[in-house]
Amino acid sequence: MQILQVIASARGAESYSTRLSQGIINKLRAAQPGSTVVVRNLATQPFPHLEEAHLQAYFTPAEGRSPEQQEAVRHSDEAIAQVLAADVLVIGVPFYNFNVPSSLKSWLDHLTRAGLTFRYSATGPEGLIKGKKVYLAVASGGVYSEGPMQPYDFATPYLHWMLGFLGMTDVTVARAEGLKLPELEPTALQKGIDSVAV
Ligand SMILES: Cc1cc2nc3c(=O)[nH]c(=O)nc-3n(C[C@H](O)[C@H](O)[C@H](O)COP(=O)(O)O)c2cc1C
């Protein structure tokens, strides 16, 4: 089994979303010894925001692309190849301003390519990245799984929709939440890890 770990926190070893991801990966590897892990760190190897060159390259057939367009499309090709090669994705999601960090949004923008990762058919949109299992390792200062702040979690509904649009519908959410609340912080990470059955 190949696991793709996507890191979106810039906080290195301190990061809760990375530690929660690691806890999930440890469980996956215990269940399936010999599994390999490929790490894509979006803080140290970011995907650029979509610029004109990327968009032009997407809509130019491969054989007609200029050297600049070939370079521009390389990011997207790389993102897609890494995901297609994986059986399981473990995506760390630091909760930023009620949504995902822009680094994660950029990665998804490069992953979303008409004709390659989704297409429109007579019956509507069809995701072309199929057969993947996805774990979201969400870390947040507040509590969003229940209670008054629940409606303001724009990260997990967006990720559910976006990953599903690309064909990845088997998504499990694990949360380390309440990290800024002294009464919840000490147990939040372990609770998140324990919530995942692999
Ligand atoms: C820029 C920024 C924005 C944040 N926005 C929110 C937020 O909207 N809601 C929340 O509950 N926590 C918020 N937090 C707290 C983070 O979710 C929390 O620190 C989490 O541990 C970050 O993930 P990490 O430890 O993997 O870096 C924010 C933190 C930062 C740095």
Short mmCIF file of C-alpha atoms and ligand atoms in Angstrom, two decimals:
data_model
loop_
_atom_site.label_atom_id
_atom_site.label_comp_id
_atom_site.label_asym_id
_atom_site.label_seq_id
_atom_site.Cartn_x
_atom_site.Cartn_y
_atom_site.Cartn_z
CA MET A 1 0.00 0.00 0.00
CA GLN A 2 1.32 3.45 -0.87
CA ILE A 3 0.38 6.33 1.38
CA LEU A 4 0.63 9.96 0.30
CA GLN A 5 1.03 12.26 3.29
CA VAL A 6 0.16 15.86 2.47
CA ILE A 7 1.50 18.34 5.03
CA ALA A 8 -0.04 21.81 5.03
CA SER A 9 1.28 23.17 8.31
CA ALA A 10 4.42 25.29 8.38
CA ARG A 11 4.97 24.43 12.06
CA GLY A 12 7.13 21.37 11.55
CA ALA A 13 7.26 18.91 14.44
CA GLU A 14 5.04 21.16 16.59
CA SER A 15 2.13 20.86 14.17
CA TYR A 16 -0.93 19.08 15.50
CA SER A 17 -2.29 18.28 12.04
CA THR A 18 1.04 16.68 11.11
CA ARG A 19 1.18 14.74 14.38
CA LEU A 20 -2.42 13.61 13.91
CA SER A 21 -1.54 12.53 10.34
CA GLN A 22 1.46 10.65 11.71
CA GLY A 23 -0.75 8.87 14.25
CA ILE A 24 -3.08 7.75 11.45
CA ILE A 25 -0.15 6.63 9.29
CA ASN A 26 1.29 4.62 12.20
CA LYS A 27 -2.04 2.78 12.45
CA LEU A 28 -2.17 2.19 8.68
CA ARG A 29 1.38 0.83 8.66
CA ALA A 30 0.68 -1.43 11.63
CA ALA A 31 -2.35 -2.82 9.80
CA GLN A 32 -0.47 -3.19 6.52
CA PRO A 33 3.24 -3.76 7.20
CA GLY A 34 5.43 -2.89 4.24
CA SER A 35 3.34 0.13 3.29
CA THR A 36 5.38 3.00 1.90
CA VAL A 37 4.88 6.69 2.62
CA VAL A 38 5.52 9.53 0.17
CA VAL A 39 5.49 12.95 1.82
CA ARG A 40 4.45 16.14 0.05
CA ASN A 41 5.13 19.11 2.28
CA LEU A 42 3.19 22.09 0.98
CA ALA A 43 5.03 24.46 3.31
CA THR A 44 8.49 23.61 1.96
CA GLN A 45 7.43 22.54 -1.55
CA PRO A 46 4.42 24.78 -2.24
CA PHE A 47 2.30 24.84 -5.35
CA PRO A 48 2.10 28.36 -6.80
CA HIS A 49 -1.19 30.20 -6.99
CA LEU A 50 -2.75 29.72 -10.40
CA GLU A 51 -1.45 32.40 -12.73
CA GLU A 52 -2.13 33.18 -16.37
CA ALA A 53 0.68 30.88 -17.56
CA HIS A 54 -0.88 27.89 -15.77
CA LEU A 55 -4.31 28.53 -17.20
CA GLN A 56 -3.00 29.02 -20.73
CA ALA A 57 -0.96 25.82 -20.44
CA TYR A 58 -3.97 23.81 -19.28
CA PHE A 59 -5.94 24.80 -22.35
CA THR A 60 -3.12 24.28 -24.84
CA PRO A 61 -2.71 20.73 -26.18
CA ALA A 62 0.54 19.15 -24.90
CA GLU A 63 2.21 19.14 -28.32
CA GLY A 64 1.57 22.86 -28.80
CA ARG A 65 2.90 24.09 -25.44
CA SER A 66 5.76 26.59 -25.31
CA PRO A 67 8.70 25.85 -22.95
CA GLU A 68 7.11 28.29 -20.44
CA GLN A 69 3.79 26.49 -20.66
CA GLN A 70 5.50 23.12 -20.24
CA GLU A 71 7.12 24.45 -17.08
CA ALA A 72 3.81 25.90 -15.87
CA VAL A 73 1.94 22.61 -16.29
CA ARG A 74 4.67 20.63 -14.54
CA HIS A 75 3.25 21.48 -11.09
CA SER A 76 -0.15 20.15 -11.97
CA ASP A 77 1.24 17.01 -13.62
CA GLU A 78 3.31 16.39 -10.48
CA ALA A 79 0.35 16.85 -8.13
CA ILE A 80 -1.79 14.50 -10.21
CA ALA A 81 0.93 11.83 -10.55
CA GLN A 82 1.54 11.79 -6.78
CA VAL A 83 -2.14 11.29 -6.05
CA LEU A 84 -2.68 8.67 -8.75
CA ALA A 85 0.30 6.67 -7.46
CA ALA A 86 -1.16 6.50 -3.94
CA ASP A 87 -3.71 4.09 -2.52
CA VAL A 88 -4.35 6.17 0.57
CA LEU A 89 -4.06 9.92 1.17
CA VAL A 90 -3.54 11.37 4.63
CA ILE A 91 -4.05 15.11 4.40
CA GLY A 92 -3.08 17.37 7.30
CA VAL A 93 -5.50 20.28 7.60
CA PRO A 94 -4.51 23.14 9.89
CA PHE A 95 -7.74 25.09 10.34
CA TYR A 96 -7.02 28.67 9.22
CA ASN A 97 -9.64 31.39 9.37
CA PHE A 98 -12.46 28.86 9.20
CA ASN A 99 -11.11 27.17 6.09
CA VAL A 100 -8.09 25.33 4.70
CA PRO A 101 -4.71 27.08 4.39
CA SER A 102 -4.16 28.60 0.96
CA SER A 103 -1.29 26.15 0.37
CA LEU A 104 -3.80 23.31 0.45
CA LYS A 105 -6.20 25.22 -1.81
CA SER A 106 -3.37 25.76 -4.30
CA TRP A 107 -2.54 22.04 -4.30
CA LEU A 108 -6.19 21.25 -5.04
CA ASP A 109 -6.28 23.90 -7.78
CA HIS A 110 -3.37 22.14 -9.50
CA LEU A 111 -4.97 18.75 -8.98
CA THR A 112 -8.23 19.78 -10.63
CA ARG A 113 -7.74 19.41 -14.38
CA ALA A 114 -10.54 19.02 -16.92
CA GLY A 115 -10.15 15.80 -18.86
CA LEU A 116 -7.50 14.45 -16.49
CA THR A 117 -8.99 14.41 -12.99
CA PHE A 118 -12.62 15.25 -13.79
CA ARG A 119 -14.83 15.50 -16.83
CA TYR A 120 -18.34 16.54 -17.69
CA SER A 121 -20.51 13.88 -19.26
CA ALA A 122 -24.16 13.82 -20.28
CA THR A 123 -25.04 12.93 -16.70
CA GLY A 124 -22.98 15.74 -15.13
CA PRO A 125 -19.51 15.96 -13.61
CA GLU A 126 -17.50 12.78 -13.13
CA GLY A 127 -14.42 12.51 -10.93
CA LEU A 128 -11.61 10.49 -12.47
CA ILE A 129 -9.47 9.79 -9.38
CA LYS A 130 -11.12 6.64 -8.17
CA GLY A 131 -10.46 3.91 -5.62
CA LYS A 132 -8.60 6.08 -3.08
CA LYS A 133 -9.10 6.17 0.67
CA VAL A 134 -8.66 9.62 2.20
CA TYR A 135 -8.07 10.63 5.82
CA LEU A 136 -8.33 14.30 6.79
CA ALA A 137 -6.32 15.16 9.91
CA VAL A 138 -7.91 18.45 10.98
CA ALA A 139 -6.37 20.58 13.76
CA SER A 140 -8.29 23.55 15.12
CA GLY A 141 -8.09 25.96 18.02
CA GLY A 142 -11.84 25.75 18.59
CA VAL A 143 -14.42 22.95 18.43
CA TYR A 144 -16.25 22.44 15.14
CA SER A 145 -17.45 18.82 15.24
CA GLU A 146 -20.41 19.90 17.39
CA GLY A 147 -21.75 22.92 19.22
CA PRO A 148 -22.25 26.57 18.27
CA MET A 149 -19.22 26.85 15.94
CA GLN A 150 -20.13 23.80 13.83
CA PRO A 151 -21.73 25.88 11.01
CA TYR A 152 -18.49 27.84 10.61
CA ASP A 153 -16.35 24.90 9.57
CA PHE A 154 -15.88 25.68 5.89
CA ALA A 155 -12.83 23.42 5.63
CA THR A 156 -14.34 19.93 5.84
CA PRO A 157 -17.45 20.63 3.69
CA TYR A 158 -15.17 22.16 1.04
CA LEU A 159 -12.77 19.21 1.15
CA HIS A 160 -15.60 16.65 1.05
CA TRP A 161 -17.08 18.36 -2.00
CA MET A 162 -13.79 19.00 -3.79
CA LEU A 163 -12.32 15.53 -3.23
CA GLY A 164 -15.66 13.97 -4.19
CA PHE A 165 -15.77 16.09 -7.35
CA LEU A 166 -12.43 14.51 -8.27
CA GLY A 167 -13.77 11.01 -7.52
CA MET A 168 -12.47 10.57 -3.95
CA THR A 169 -15.62 9.85 -1.98
CA ASP A 170 -14.25 7.58 0.75
CA VAL A 171 -13.20 10.29 3.22
CA THR A 172 -12.72 9.93 6.98
CA VAL A 173 -12.31 13.03 9.13
CA ALA A 174 -10.20 12.92 12.30
CA ARG A 175 -9.98 16.00 14.49
CA ALA A 176 -7.59 17.36 17.05
CA GLU A 177 -9.86 20.17 18.18
CA GLY A 178 -10.10 22.68 20.99
CA LEU A 179 -6.35 23.16 20.87
CA LYS A 180 -6.65 26.74 22.17
CA LEU A 181 -8.91 25.64 25.03
CA PRO A 182 -6.88 24.70 28.13
CA GLU A 183 -9.43 22.10 29.24
CA LEU A 184 -9.38 20.29 25.87
CA GLU A 185 -5.82 20.73 24.58
CA PRO A 186 -4.11 18.04 26.70
CA THR A 187 -6.24 15.20 25.30
CA ALA A 188 -7.17 16.60 21.87
CA LEU A 189 -4.44 14.96 19.79
CA GLN A 190 -4.82 11.47 21.28
CA LYS A 191 -8.60 11.73 21.00
CA GLY A 192 -8.21 12.47 17.29
CA ILE A 193 -5.88 9.53 16.76
CA ASP A 194 -8.12 7.20 18.75
CA SER A 195 -11.15 8.19 16.65
CA VAL A 196 -9.66 6.52 13.58
CA ALA A 197 -10.22 2.82 12.99
CA VAL A 198 -8.20 1.48 10.06
C1 LIG B 1 -3.43 31.97 10.60
C2 LIG B 1 -4.20 31.15 11.59
C3 LIG B 1 -5.58 31.13 11.52
C4 LIG B 1 -6.31 30.33 12.42
N1 LIG B 1 -7.66 30.33 12.34
C5 LIG B 1 -8.38 29.55 13.18
C6 LIG B 1 -9.79 29.49 13.10
O1 LIG B 1 -10.44 30.13 12.28
N2 LIG B 1 -10.46 28.69 13.99
C7 LIG B 1 -9.80 27.93 14.91
O2 LIG B 1 -10.45 27.20 15.65
N3 LIG B 1 -8.45 27.95 15.00
C8 LIG B 1 -7.73 28.74 14.16
N4 LIG B 1 -6.36 28.76 14.25
C9 LIG B 1 -5.69 27.85 15.19
C10 LIG B 1 -5.17 26.63 14.44
O3 LIG B 1 -6.22 25.92 13.82
C11 LIG B 1 -4.40 25.70 15.38
O4 LIG B 1 -3.28 26.43 15.88
C12 LIG B 1 -3.93 24.43 14.71
O5 LIG B 1 -3.17 23.70 15.64
C13 LIG B 1 -3.08 24.73 13.46
O6 LIG B 1 -2.62 23.49 12.90
P1 LIG B 1 -1.11 23.00 13.05
O7 LIG B 1 -0.85 22.80 14.53
O8 LIG B 1 -1.04 21.74 12.28
O9 LIG B 1 -0.22 24.08 12.46
C14 LIG B 1 -5.63 29.56 13.38
C15 LIG B 1 -4.22 29.60 13.43
C16 LIG B 1 -3.52 30.37 12.56
C17 LIG B 1 -2.02 30.39 12.64
#
